[in-house]
Coordinates of C-alpha atoms in Angstrom, one line a residue:
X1 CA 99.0 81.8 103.3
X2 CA 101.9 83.8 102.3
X3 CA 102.7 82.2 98.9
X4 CA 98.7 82.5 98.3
X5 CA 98.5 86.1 99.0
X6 CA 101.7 86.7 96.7
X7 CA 99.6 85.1 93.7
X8 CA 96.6 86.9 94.2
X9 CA 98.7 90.5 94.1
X10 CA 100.8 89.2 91.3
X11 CA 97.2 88.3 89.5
X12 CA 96.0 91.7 90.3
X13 CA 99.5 93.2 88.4
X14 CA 98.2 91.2 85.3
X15 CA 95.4 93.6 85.6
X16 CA 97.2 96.7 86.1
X17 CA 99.2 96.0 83.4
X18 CA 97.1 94.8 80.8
X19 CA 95.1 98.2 81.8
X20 CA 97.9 100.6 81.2
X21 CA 99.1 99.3 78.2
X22 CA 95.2 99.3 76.8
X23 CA 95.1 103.1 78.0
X24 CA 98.2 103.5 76.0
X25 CA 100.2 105.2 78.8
X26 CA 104.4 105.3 78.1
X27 CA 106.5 102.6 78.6
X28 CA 105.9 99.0 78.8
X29 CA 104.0 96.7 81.2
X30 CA 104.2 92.9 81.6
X31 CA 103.6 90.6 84.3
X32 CA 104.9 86.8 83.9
X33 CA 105.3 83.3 86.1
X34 CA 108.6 81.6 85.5
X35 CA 110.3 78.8 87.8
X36 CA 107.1 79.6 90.0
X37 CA 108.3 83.2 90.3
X38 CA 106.5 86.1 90.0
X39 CA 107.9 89.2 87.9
X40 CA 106.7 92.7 87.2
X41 CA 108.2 95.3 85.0
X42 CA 107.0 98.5 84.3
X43 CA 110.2 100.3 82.5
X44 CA 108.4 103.7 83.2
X45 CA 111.7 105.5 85.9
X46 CA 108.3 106.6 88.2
X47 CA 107.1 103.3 87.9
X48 CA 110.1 101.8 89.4
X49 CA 108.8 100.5 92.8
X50 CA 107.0 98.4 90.6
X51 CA 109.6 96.5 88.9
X52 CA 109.6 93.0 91.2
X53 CA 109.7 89.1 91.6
X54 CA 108.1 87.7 94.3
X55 CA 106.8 83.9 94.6
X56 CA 110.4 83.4 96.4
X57 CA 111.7 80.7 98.2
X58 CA 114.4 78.5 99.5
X59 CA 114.4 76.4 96.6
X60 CA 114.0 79.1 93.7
X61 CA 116.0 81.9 95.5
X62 CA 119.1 80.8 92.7
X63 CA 116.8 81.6 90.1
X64 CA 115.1 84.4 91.6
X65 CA 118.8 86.0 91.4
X66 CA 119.3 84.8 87.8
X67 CA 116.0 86.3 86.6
X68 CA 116.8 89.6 88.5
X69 CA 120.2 89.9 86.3
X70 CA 118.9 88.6 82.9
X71 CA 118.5 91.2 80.4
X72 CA 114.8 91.5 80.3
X73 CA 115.4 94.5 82.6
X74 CA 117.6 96.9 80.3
X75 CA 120.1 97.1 83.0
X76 CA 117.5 98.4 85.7
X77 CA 117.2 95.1 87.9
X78 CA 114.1 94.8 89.7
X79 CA 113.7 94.3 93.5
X80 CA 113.9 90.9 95.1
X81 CA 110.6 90.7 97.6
X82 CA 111.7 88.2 100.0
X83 CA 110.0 86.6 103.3
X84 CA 111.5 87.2 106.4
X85 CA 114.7 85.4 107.0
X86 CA 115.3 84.6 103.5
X87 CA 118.9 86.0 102.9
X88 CA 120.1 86.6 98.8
X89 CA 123.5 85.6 100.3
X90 CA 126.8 86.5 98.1
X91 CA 124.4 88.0 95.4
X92 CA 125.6 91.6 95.7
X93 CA 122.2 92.8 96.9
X94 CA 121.6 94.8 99.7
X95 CA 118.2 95.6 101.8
X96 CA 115.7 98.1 99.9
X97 CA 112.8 98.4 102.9
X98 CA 110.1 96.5 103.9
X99 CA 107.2 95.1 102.3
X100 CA 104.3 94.2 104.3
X101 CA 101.6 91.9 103.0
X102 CA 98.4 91.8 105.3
X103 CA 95.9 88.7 105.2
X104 CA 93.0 88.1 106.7
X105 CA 90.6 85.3 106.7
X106 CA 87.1 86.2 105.5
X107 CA 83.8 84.6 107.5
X108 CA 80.6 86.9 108.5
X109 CA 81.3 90.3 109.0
X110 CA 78.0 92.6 110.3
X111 CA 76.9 95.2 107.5
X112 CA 78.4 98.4 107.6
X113 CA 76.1 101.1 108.8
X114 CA 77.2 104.0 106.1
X115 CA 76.2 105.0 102.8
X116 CA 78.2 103.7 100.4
X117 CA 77.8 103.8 96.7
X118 CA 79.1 100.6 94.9
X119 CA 78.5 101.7 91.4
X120 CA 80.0 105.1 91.3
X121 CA 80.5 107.0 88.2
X122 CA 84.2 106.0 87.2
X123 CA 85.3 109.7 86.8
X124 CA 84.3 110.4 90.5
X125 CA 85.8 107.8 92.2
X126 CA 89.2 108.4 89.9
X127 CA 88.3 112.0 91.6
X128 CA 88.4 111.0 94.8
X129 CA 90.9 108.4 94.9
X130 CA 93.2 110.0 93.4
X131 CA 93.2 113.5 95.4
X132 CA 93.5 111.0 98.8
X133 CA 96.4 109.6 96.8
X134 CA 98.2 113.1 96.3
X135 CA 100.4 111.6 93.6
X136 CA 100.9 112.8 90.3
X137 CA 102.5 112.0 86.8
X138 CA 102.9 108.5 85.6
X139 CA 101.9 107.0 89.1
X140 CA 98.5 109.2 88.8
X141 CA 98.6 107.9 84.9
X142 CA 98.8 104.5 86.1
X143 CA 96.2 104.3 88.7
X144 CA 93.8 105.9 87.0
X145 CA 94.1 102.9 84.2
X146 CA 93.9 100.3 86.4
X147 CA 91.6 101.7 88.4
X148 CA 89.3 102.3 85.5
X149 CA 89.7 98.7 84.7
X150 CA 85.9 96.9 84.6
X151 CA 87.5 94.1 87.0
X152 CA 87.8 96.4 89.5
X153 CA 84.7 96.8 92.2
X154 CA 84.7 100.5 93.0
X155 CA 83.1 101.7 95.7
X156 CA 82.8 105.1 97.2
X157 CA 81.5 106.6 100.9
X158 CA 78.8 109.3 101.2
X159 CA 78.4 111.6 103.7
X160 CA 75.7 114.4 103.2
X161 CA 75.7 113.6 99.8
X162 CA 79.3 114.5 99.2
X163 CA 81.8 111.4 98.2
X164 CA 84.7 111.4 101.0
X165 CA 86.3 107.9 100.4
X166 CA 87.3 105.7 97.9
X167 CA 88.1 102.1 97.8
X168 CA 88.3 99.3 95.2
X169 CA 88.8 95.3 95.2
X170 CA 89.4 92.8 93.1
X171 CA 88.7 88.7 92.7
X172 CA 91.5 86.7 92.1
X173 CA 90.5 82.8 93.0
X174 CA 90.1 82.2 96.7
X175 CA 90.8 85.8 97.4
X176 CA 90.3 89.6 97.4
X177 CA 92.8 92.1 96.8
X178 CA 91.8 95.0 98.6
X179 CA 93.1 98.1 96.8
X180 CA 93.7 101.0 96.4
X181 CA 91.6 103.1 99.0
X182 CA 92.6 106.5 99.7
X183 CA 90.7 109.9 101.5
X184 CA 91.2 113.7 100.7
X185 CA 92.9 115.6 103.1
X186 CA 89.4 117.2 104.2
X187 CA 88.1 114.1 104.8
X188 CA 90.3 112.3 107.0
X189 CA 90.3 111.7 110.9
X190 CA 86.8 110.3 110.2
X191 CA 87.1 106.6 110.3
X192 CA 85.9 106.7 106.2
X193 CA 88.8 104.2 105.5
X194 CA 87.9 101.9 107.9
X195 CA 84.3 101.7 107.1
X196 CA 85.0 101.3 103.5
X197 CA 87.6 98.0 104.6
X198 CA 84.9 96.5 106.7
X199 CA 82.2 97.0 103.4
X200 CA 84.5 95.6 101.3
X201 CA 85.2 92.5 103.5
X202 CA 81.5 91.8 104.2
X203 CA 80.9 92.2 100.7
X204 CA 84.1 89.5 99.5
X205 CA 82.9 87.4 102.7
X206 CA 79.0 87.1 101.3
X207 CA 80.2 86.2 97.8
X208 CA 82.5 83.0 99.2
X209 CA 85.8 84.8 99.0
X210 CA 88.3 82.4 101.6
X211 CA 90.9 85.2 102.5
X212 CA 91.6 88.9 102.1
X213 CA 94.8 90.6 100.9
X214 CA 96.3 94.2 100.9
X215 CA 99.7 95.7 100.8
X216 CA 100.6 98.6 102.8
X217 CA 103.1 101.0 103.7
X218 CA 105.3 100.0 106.7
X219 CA 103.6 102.5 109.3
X220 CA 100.5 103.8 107.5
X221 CA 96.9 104.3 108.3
X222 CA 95.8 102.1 105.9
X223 CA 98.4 99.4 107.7
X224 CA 96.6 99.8 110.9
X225 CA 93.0 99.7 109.8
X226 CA 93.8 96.1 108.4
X227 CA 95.3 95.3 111.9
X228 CA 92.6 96.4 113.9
X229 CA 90.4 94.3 111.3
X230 CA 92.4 91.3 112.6
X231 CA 95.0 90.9 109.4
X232 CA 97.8 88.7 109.6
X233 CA 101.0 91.2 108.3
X234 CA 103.6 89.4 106.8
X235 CA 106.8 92.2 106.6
X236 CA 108.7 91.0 103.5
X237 CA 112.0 92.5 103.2
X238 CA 113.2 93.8 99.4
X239 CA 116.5 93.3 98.2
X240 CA 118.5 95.5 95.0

């Protein structure tokens, strides 16, 4: 399920990056398959986190380390996102935290009781998601491209007429990569997260979607919900 879940988030870079580079936003963006890897660079310096490869395994893990060196990078080498126990021995690279992948299979889920909008006008659920997000600069730039992207389901939760959650998916295959789904501040403490996740999964579930995907901070809210949901976390460790 692993590798699977690792080519649906890679497919859902091609997007992000195609979306950014249409919005015209500084720096470049490309997202590629090679030797069955999966690489990502962004050369924005904010952008960093996501310069990867992925798609690693025993029998590529060589070339994993060859690609991270080649030149393609400009001298800023991207991180190695590795399974658990899979060790860049002698490659100079040390541990750079924990990357959890969540999975979870999709079958009948009940419909959520909330109001929900699923065609929200783009500029309020940018909005929305974005002040849960609390970022700013070229990571704010950056999701607001690819969160603009038509690709992208968007859906937002009502609560006396006011929109207090965000949260968007995306098909990719057999699966759905939940993401990104953020609350304001004022909002939170409310469960809003959580009901948008279950919608979302109902809604992928209905449509013949096998599986679910998300990343997540190591610790997070948003790590939890997907647990309580019944997620299988995978905790990937990054090497520089």
């Amino acid at each position: 399920m692993l590798a699977e879940a690792e080519q649906v988030i890679h497919d859902r870079a091609v997007v992000a990056c195609e979306a950014a580079t249409a919005a015209g936003l500084p720096g470049s963006f490309e997202a590629w398959r090679e030797d069955g890897l999966l690489a990502v660079l962004a050369t924005a310096p904010e952008l960093r986190f996501l310069r990867t490869i992925s798609g690693v395994t025993e029998v590529n893990l060589t070339q994993a380390v060859r690609l991270a060196g080649s030149s393609c990078w400009e001298g800023d080498r991207p991180a190695l996102v590795l399974p658990a126990g899979l060790v860049p021995h002698d490659s100079g690279l040390v541990p750079d935290g924990v990357r959890p992948i969540a999975t979870l299979p999709l079958t009948k889920f009940p419909p959520v009781e909330a109001d929900i909008d699923d065609s929200p006008d783009v500029g309020v659920f940018l909005r929305i998601l974005l002040e849960g997000y609390e970022s700013g600069g070229a990571v704010t730039a950056f999701m607001a491209a690819e969160h603009a992207d038509p690709r992208l389901r968007r859906s937002l939760l009502i609560e006396d007429g006011v929109p207090i959650s965000a949260a968007a998916l995306s098909s990719h295959g057999p699966g759905v990569l939940l993401g990104g789904s953020a609350t304001p501040r004022a909002h939170r403490g409310k469960g809003a997260q959580a009901r948008l996740l279950a919608h979302g999964l109902a809604a992928a579930a209905r449509e013949g979607q096998r599986f679910a995907v998300a990343t997540a901070v190591e610790g997070s809210p948003s790590l939890s919900n997907l647990r309580r949901a019944g997620a299988e976390v995978y905790a990937r460790q990054a090497w520089r």
